[in-house]
mmCIF file of C-alpha atoms in Angstrom:
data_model
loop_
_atom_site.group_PDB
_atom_site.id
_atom_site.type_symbol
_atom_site.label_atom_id
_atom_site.label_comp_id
_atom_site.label_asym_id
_atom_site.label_seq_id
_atom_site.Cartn_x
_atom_site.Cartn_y
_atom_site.Cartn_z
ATOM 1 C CA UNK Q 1 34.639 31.591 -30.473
ATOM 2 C CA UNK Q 2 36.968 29.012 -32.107
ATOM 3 C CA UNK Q 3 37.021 25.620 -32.524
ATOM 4 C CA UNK Q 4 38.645 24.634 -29.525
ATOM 5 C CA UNK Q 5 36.398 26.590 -27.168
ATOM 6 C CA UNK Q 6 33.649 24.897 -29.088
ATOM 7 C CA UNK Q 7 34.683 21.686 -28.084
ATOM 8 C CA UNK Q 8 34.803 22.552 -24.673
ATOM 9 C CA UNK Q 9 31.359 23.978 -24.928
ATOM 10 C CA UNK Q 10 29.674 20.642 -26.740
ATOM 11 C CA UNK Q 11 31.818 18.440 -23.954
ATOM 12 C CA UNK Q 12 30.371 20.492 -21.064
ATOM 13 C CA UNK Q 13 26.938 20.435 -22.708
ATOM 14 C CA UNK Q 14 26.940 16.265 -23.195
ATOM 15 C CA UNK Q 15 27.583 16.160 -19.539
ATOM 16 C CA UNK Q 16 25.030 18.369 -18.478
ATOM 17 C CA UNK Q 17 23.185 16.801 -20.787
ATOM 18 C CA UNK Q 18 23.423 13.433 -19.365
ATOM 19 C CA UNK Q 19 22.306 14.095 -16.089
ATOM 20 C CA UNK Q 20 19.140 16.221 -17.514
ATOM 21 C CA UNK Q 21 18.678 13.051 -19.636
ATOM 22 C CA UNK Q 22 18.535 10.607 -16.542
ATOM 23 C CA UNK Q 23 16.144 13.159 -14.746
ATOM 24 C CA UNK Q 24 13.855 13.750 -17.520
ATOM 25 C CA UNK Q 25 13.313 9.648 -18.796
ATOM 26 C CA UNK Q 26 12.275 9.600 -14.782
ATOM 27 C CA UNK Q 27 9.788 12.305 -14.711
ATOM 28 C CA UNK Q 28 8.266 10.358 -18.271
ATOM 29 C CA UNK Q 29 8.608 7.367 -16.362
ATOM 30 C CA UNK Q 30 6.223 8.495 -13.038
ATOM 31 C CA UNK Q 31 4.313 10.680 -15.429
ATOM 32 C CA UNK Q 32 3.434 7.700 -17.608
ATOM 33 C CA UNK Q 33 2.618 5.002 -14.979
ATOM 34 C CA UNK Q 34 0.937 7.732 -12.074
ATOM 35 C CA UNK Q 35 0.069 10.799 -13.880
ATOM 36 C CA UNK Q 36 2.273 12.638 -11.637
ATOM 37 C CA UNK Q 37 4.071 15.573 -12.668
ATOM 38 C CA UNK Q 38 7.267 14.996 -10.192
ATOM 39 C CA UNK Q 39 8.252 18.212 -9.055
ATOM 40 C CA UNK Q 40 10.253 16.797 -6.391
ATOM 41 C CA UNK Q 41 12.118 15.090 -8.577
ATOM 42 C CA UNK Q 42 15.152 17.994 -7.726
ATOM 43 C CA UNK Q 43 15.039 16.802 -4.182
ATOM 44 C CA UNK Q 44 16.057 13.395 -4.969
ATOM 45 C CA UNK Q 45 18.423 14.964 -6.821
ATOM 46 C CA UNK Q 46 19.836 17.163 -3.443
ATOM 47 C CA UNK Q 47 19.445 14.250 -1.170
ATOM 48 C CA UNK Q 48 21.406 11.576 -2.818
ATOM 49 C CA UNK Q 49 23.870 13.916 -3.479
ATOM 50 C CA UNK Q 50 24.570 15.600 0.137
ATOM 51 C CA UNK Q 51 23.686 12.384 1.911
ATOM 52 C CA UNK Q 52 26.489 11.049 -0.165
ATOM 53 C CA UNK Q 53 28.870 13.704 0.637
ATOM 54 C CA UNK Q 54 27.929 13.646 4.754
ATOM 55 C CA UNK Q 55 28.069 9.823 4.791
ATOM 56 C CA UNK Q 56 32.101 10.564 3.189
ATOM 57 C CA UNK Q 57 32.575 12.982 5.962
ATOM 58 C CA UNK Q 58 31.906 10.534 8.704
ATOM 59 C CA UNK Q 59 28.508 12.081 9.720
ATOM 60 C CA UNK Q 60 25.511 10.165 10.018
ATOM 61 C CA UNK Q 61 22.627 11.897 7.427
ATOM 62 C CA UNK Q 62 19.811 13.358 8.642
ATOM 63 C CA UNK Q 63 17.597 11.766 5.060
ATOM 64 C CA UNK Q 64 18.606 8.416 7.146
ATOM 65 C CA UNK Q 65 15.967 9.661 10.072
ATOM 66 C CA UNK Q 66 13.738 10.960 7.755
ATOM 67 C CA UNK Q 67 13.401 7.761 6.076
ATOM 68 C CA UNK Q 68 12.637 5.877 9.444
ATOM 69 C CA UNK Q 69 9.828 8.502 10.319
ATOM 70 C CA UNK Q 70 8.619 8.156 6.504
ATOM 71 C CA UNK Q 71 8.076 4.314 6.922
ATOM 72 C CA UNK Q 72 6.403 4.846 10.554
ATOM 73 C CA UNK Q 73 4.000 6.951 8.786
ATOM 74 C CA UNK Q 74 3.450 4.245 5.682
ATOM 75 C CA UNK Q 75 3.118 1.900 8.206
ATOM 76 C CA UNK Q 76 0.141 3.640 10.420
ATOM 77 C CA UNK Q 77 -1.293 4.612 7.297
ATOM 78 C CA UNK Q 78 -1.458 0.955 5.671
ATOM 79 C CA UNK Q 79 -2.746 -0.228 9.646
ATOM 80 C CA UNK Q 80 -5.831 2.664 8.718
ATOM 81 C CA UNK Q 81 -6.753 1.879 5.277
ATOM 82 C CA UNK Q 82 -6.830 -1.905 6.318
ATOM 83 C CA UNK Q 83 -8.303 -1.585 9.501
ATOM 84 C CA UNK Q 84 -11.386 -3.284 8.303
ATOM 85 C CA UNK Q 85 -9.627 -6.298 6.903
ATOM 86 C CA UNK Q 86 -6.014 -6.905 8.632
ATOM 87 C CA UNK Q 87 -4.266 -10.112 8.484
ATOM 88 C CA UNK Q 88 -1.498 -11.130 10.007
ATOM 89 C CA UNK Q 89 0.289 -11.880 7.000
ATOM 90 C CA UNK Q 90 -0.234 -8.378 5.506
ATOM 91 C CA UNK Q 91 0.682 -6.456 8.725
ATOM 92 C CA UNK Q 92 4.086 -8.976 8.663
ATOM 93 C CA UNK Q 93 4.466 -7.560 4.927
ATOM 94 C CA UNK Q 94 4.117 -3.977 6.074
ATOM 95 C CA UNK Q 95 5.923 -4.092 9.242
ATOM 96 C CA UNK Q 96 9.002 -5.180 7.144
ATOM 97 C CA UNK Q 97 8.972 -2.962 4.257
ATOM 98 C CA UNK Q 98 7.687 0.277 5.998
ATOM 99 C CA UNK Q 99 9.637 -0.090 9.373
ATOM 100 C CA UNK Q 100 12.474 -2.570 9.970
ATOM 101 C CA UNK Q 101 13.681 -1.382 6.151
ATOM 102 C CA UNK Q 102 14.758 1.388 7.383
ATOM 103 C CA UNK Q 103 15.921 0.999 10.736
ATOM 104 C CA UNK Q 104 18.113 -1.389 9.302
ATOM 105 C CA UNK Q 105 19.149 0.900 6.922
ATOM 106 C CA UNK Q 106 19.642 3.720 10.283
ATOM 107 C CA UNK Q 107 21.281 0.948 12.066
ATOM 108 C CA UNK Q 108 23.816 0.404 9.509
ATOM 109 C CA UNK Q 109 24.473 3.996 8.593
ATOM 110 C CA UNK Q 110 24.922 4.440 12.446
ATOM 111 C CA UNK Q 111 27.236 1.692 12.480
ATOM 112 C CA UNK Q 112 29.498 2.762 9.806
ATOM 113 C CA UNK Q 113 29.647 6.255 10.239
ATOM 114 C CA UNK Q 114 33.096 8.485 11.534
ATOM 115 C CA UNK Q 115 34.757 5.124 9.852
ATOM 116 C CA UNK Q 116 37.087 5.107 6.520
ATOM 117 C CA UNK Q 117 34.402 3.319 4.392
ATOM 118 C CA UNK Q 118 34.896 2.371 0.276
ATOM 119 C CA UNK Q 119 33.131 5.266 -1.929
ATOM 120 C CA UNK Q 120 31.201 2.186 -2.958
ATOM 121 C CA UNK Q 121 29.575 1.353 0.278
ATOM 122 C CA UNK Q 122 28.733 5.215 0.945
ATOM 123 C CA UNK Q 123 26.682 5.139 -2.769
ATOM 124 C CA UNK Q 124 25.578 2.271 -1.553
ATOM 125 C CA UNK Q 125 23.890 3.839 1.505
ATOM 126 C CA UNK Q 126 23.005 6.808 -0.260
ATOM 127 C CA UNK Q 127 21.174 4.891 -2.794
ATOM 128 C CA UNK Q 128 19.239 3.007 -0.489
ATOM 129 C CA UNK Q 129 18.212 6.242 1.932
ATOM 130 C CA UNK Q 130 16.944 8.254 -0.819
ATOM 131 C CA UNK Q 131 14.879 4.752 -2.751
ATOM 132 C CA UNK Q 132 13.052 4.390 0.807
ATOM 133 C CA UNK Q 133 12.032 8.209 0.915
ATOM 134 C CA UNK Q 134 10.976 7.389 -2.789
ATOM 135 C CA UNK Q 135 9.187 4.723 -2.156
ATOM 136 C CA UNK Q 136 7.445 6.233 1.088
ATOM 137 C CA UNK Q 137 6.385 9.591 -0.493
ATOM 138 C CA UNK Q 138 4.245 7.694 -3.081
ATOM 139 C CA UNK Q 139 2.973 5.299 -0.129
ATOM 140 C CA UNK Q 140 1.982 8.710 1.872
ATOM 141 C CA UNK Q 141 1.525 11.750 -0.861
ATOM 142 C CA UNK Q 142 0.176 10.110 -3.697
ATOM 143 C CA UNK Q 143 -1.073 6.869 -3.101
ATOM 144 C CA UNK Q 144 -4.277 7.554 -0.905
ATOM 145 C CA UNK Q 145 -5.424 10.367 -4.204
ATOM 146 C CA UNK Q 146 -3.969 8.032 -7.209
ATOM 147 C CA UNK Q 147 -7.300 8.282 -8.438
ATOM 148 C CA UNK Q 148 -7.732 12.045 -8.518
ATOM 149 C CA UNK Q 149 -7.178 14.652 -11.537
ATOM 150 C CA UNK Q 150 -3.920 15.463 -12.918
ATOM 151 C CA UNK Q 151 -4.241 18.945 -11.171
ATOM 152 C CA UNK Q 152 -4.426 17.426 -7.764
ATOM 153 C CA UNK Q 153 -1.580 15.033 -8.118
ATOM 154 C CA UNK Q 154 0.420 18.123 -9.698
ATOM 155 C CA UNK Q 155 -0.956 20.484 -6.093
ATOM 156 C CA UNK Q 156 -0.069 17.589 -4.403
ATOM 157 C CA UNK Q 157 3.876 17.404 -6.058
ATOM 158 C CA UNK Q 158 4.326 20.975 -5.807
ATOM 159 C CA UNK Q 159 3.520 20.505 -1.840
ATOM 160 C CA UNK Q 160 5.572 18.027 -1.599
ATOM 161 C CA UNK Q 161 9.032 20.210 -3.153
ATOM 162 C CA UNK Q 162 8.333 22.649 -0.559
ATOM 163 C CA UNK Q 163 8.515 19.908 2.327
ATOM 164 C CA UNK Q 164 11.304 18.483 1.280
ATOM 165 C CA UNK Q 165 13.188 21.560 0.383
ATOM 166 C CA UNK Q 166 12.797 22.835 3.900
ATOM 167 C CA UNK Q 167 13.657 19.481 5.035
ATOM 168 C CA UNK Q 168 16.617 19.387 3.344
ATOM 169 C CA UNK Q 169 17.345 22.896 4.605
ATOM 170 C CA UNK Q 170 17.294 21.107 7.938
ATOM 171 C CA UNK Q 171 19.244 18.728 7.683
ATOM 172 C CA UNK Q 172 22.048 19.880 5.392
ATOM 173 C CA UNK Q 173 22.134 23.524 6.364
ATOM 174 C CA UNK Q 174 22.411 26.599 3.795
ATOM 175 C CA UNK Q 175 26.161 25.667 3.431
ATOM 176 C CA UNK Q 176 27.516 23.922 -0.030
ATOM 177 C CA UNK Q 177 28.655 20.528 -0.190
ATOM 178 C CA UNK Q 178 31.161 18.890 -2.247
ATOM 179 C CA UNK Q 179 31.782 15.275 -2.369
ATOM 180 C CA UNK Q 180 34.584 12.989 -3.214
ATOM 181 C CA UNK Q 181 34.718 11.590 -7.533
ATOM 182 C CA UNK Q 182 34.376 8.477 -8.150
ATOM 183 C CA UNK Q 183 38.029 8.386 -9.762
ATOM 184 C CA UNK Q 184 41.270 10.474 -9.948
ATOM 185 C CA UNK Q 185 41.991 9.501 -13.008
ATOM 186 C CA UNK Q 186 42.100 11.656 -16.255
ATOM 187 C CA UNK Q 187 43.189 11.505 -19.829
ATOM 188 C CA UNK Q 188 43.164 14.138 -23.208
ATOM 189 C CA UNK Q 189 42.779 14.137 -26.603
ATOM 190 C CA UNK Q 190 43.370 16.855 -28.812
ATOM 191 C CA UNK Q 191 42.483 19.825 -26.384
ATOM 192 C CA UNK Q 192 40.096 18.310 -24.595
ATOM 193 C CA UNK Q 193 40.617 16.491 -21.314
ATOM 194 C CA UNK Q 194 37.788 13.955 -19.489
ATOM 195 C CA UNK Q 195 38.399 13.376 -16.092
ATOM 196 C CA UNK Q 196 37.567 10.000 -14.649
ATOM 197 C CA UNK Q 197 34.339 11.352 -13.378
ATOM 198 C CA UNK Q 198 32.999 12.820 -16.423
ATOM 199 C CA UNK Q 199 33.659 9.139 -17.969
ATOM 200 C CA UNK Q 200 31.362 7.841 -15.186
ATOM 201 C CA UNK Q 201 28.904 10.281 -16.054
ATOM 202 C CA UNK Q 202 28.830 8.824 -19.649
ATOM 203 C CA UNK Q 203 29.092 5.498 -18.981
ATOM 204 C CA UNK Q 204 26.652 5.301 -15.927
ATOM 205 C CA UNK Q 205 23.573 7.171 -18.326
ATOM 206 C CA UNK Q 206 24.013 4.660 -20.871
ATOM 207 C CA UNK Q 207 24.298 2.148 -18.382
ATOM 208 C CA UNK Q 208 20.831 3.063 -16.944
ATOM 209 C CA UNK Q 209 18.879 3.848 -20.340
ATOM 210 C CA UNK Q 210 19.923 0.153 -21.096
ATOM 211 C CA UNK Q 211 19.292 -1.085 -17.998
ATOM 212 C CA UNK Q 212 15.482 0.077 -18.501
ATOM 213 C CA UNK Q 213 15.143 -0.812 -21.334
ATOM 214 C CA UNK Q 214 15.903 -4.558 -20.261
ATOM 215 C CA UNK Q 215 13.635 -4.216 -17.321
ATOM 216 C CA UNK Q 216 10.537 -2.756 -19.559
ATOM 217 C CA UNK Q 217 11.328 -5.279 -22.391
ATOM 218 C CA UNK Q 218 12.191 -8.620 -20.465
ATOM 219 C CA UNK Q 219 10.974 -8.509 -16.761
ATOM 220 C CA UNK Q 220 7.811 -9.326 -15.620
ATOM 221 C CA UNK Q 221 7.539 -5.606 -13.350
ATOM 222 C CA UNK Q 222 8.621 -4.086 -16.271
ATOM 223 C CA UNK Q 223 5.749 -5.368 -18.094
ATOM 224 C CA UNK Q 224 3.498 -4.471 -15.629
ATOM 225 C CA UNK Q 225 4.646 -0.657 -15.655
ATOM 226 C CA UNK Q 226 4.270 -0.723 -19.391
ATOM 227 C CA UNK Q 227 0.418 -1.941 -18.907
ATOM 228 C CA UNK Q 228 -0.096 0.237 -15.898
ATOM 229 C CA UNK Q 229 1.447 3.200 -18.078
ATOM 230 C CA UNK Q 230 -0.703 2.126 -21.379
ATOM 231 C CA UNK Q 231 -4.119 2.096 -19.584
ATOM 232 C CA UNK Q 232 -4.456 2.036 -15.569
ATOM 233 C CA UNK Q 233 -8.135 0.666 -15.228
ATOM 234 C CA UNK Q 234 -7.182 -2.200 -17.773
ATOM 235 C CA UNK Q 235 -3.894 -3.050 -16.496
ATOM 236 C CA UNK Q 236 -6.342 -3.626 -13.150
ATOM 237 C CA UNK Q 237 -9.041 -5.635 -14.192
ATOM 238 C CA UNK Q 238 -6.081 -8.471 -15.725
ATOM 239 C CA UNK Q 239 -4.778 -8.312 -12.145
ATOM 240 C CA UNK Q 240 -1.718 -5.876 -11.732
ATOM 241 C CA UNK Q 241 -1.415 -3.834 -8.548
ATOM 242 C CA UNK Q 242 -0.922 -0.571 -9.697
ATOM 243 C CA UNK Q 243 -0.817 0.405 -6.390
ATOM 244 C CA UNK Q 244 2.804 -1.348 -6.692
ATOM 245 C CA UNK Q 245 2.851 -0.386 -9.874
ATOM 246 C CA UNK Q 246 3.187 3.614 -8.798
ATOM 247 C CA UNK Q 247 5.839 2.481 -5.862
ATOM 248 C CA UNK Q 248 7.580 0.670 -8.350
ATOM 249 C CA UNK Q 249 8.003 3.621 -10.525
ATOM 250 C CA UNK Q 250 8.690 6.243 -7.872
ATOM 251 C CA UNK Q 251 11.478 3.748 -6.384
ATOM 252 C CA UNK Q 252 13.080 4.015 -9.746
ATOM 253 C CA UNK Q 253 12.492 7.845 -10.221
ATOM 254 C CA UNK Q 254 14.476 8.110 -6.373
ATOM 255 C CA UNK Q 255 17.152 6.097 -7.424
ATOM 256 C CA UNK Q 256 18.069 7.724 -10.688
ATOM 257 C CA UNK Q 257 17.446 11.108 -9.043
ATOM 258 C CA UNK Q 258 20.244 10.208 -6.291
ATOM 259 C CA UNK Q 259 22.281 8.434 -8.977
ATOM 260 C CA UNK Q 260 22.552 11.947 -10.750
ATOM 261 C CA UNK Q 261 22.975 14.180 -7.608
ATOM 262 C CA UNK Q 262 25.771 11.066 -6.641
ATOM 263 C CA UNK Q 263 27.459 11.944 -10.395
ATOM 264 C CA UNK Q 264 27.161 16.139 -9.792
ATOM 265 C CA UNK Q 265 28.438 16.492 -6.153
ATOM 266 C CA UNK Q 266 32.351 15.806 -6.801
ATOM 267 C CA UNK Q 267 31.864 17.987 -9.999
ATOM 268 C CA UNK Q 268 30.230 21.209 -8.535
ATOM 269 C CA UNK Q 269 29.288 22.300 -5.400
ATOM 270 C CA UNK Q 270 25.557 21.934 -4.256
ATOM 271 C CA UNK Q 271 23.365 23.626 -1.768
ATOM 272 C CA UNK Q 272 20.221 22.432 -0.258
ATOM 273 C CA UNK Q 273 17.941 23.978 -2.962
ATOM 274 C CA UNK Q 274 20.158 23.242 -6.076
ATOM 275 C CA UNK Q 275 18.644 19.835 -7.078
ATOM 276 C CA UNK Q 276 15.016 21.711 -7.566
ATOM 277 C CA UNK Q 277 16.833 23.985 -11.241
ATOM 278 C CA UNK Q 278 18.590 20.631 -12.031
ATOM 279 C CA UNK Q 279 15.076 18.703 -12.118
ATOM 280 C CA UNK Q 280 13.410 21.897 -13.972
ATOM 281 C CA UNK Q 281 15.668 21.254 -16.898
ATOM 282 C CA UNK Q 282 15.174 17.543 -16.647
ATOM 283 C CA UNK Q 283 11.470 18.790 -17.357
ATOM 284 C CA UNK Q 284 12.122 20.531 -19.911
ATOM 285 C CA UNK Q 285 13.889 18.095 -21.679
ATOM 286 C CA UNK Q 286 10.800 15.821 -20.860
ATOM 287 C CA UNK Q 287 8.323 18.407 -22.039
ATOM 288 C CA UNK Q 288 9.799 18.629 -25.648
ATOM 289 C CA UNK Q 289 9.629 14.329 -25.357
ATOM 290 C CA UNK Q 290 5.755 14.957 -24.518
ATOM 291 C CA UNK Q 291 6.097 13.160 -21.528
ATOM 292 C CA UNK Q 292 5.489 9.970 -22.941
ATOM 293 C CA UNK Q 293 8.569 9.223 -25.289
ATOM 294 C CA UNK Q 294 12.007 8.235 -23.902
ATOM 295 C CA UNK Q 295 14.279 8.594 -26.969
ATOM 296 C CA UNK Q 296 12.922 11.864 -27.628
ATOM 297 C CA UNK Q 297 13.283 12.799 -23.887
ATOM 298 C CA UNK Q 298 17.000 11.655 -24.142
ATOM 299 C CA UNK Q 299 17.555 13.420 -27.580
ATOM 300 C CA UNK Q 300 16.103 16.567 -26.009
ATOM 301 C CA UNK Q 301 18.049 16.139 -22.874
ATOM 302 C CA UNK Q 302 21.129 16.464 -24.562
ATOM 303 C CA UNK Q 303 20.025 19.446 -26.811
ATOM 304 C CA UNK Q 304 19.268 21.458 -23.314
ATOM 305 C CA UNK Q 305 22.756 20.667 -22.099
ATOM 306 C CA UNK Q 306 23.947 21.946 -25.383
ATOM 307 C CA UNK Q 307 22.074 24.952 -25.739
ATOM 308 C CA UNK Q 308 22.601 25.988 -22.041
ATOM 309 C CA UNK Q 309 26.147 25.359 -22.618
ATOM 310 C CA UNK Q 310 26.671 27.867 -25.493
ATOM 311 C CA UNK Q 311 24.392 30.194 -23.603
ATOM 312 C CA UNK Q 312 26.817 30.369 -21.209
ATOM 313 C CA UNK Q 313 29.416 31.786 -23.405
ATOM 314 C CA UNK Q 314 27.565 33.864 -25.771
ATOM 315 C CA UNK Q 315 25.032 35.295 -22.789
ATOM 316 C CA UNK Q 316 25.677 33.778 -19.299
ATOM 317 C CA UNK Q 317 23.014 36.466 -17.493
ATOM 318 C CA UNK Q 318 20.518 34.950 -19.473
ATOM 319 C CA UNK Q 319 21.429 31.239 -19.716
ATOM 320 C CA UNK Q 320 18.184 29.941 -17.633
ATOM 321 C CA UNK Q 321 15.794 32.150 -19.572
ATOM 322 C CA UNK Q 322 17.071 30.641 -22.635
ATOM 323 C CA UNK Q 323 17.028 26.808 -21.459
ATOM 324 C CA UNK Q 324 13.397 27.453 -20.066
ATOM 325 C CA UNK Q 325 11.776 29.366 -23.374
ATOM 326 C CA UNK Q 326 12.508 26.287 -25.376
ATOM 327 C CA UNK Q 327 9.299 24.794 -24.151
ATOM 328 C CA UNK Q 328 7.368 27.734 -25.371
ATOM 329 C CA UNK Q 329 7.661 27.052 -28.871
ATOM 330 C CA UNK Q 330 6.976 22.627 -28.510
ATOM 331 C CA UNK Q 331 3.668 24.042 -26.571
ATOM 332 C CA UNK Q 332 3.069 26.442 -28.846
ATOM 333 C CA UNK Q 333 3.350 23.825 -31.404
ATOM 334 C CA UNK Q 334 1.385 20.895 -29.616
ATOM 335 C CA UNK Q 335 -1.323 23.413 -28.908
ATOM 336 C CA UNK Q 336 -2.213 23.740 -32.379
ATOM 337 C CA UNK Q 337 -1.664 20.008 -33.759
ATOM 338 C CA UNK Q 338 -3.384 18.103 -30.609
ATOM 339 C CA UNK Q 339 -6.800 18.158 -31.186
ATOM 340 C CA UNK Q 340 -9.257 19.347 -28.106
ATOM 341 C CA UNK Q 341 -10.686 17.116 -25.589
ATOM 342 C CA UNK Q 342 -13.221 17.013 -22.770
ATOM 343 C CA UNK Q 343 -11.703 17.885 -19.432
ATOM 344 C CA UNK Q 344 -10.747 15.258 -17.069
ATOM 345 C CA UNK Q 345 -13.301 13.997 -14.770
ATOM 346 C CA UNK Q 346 -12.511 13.189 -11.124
#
């Protein structure tokens, strides 16, 4: 070890950092406004990035189908729990956000697929696939048992990683998948040198962190999250839907999740199960924040990235063991300094 190898280290580990920071100020974010542990947080992760890099192959994604059949299902299920008081203005409502979203979001992926399009366009896409499947699993997963325990939402999450794993498996095959960076570019200083994509990794994290911080501080929605988040039955009975509320917050969770996978593909090669260890340390980092503190998350988010980093060098066999037993020690901890409480009713 010398200083210049240290560098490297504490550069690779603010990257990696970055992207667990993103993932784990999501997973606070669902956790906070629907009690949901997102385990499938990873997937998002997976499908933004390899619908990304088979949208800049010229190949239509299969995430762009699944979305379709997703909304089809939202629909028929909103057409049930309604059936005893449908209007024609709600089924217009549902009709255009669960169905003709995403067939025009098919039809367009149809139409500009096998052509040269801008990187911008293909994020574009990719962002939008992966927010409807978002928005869609909390419409069909998580929606009809908001009101459950925290076990059954977390049974409930854990079923729904194993779907979409073998989804993705599917639709992406068992074969890795690199994508194109968002820029060639590349300067140094001293010995270290930051590609153009490693900037965008930077600057697009801070970009989001103060992008919701805005919406929670200034918009009305974000407002409504915070009260939602603070206390559900309250934020009901002064009139917010946390219905929308929860589809609000898993939109945002989807994007951010295929933001990051969008930021990892040109950097390292990713497989149809990858996303899944990517969201555990997200977690992690969102464990130590208690699941309710966003600084904290970030803070933590970059001390994973660090500490996996320098476990690399010092004992790569062992590098996930080490990122994973730094939760033991904050439960350990909050254990003995949260006081006990009744368990949760349903």
């Amino acid at each position: 070890m010398n200083t210049t190898i240290m560098l490297f280290l504490l550069q690779d580990g603010i990257t990696n950092g970055a992207i667990y920071a993103l993932l784990g100020l999501a997973l606070v974010l669902v956790f906070a406004v629907t009690r949901v542990i997102l385990i499938p947080q990873g997937e998002f992760v997976t499908y933004g990035a390899l619908t990304y890099a088979t949208l800049a192959s010229g190949q239509v994604p299969g995430t762009a189908r699944l979305a379709v059949a997703m909304g089809v299902v939202a629909f028929s299920l909103d057409l049930f729990m309604r059936r005893r008081s449908l209007r024609p203005a709600l089924v217009g409502r549902s009709l255009a956000v669960n169905v003709l979203f995403p067939a025009a979001i098919l039809a367009l992926t149809l139409t500009l697929a096998g052509k040269q399009t801008p990187i911008a366009i293909d994020i574009a896409l990719s962002l939008l696939i992966v927010g409807a499947i978002g928005l869609y699993l909390y419409r069909i997963a998580f929606a009809p048992i908001a009101h459950t325990s925290v076990l059954v939402l977390l049974i409930s999450a854990v079923g729904c990683h194993l779907a979409l794993q073998g989804i993705g498996l599917v639709f992406f095959g068992a074969e890795g998948q690199r994508g194109p960076a968002l820029s060639n570019a590349a300067f140094t200083i001293a010995p270290l040198r930051f590609t153009g994509q490693s900037i965008a990794v930077y600057a697009v994290t801070v970009i989001l962190i103060v992008a919701l911080w805005l919406l929670f501080r200034f918009t009305l929605y974000g407002k409504a999250l915070r009260a939602t988040a603070v206390n559900r039955l309250g934020a009901r009975l002064v009139g917010i839907r946390t219905a929308l509320s929860g589809q609000i917050a898993f939109l945002l969770a989807a994007v951010i999740g295929a933001i990051s996978g969008i930021l990892i593909v040109p950097i390292t090669t990713l497989y149809y199960d990858t996303g899944f260890l990517i969201g555990l340390k997200g977690f992690v980092a969102a464990i130590i924040g208690g699941l309710v503190s966003y600084p904290l998350t970030a803070v933590a988010a970059l001390l994973v990235g660090g500490v996996e980093s320098f476990s690399s060098f010092y004992a790569s066999n062992f590098k996930e063991v080490i990122v994973f037993a730094l939760i033991i020690p904050v439960l350990l901890l909050r254990s003995l300094t949260t006081p006990a409480v009744d368990e949760e009713e349903d």
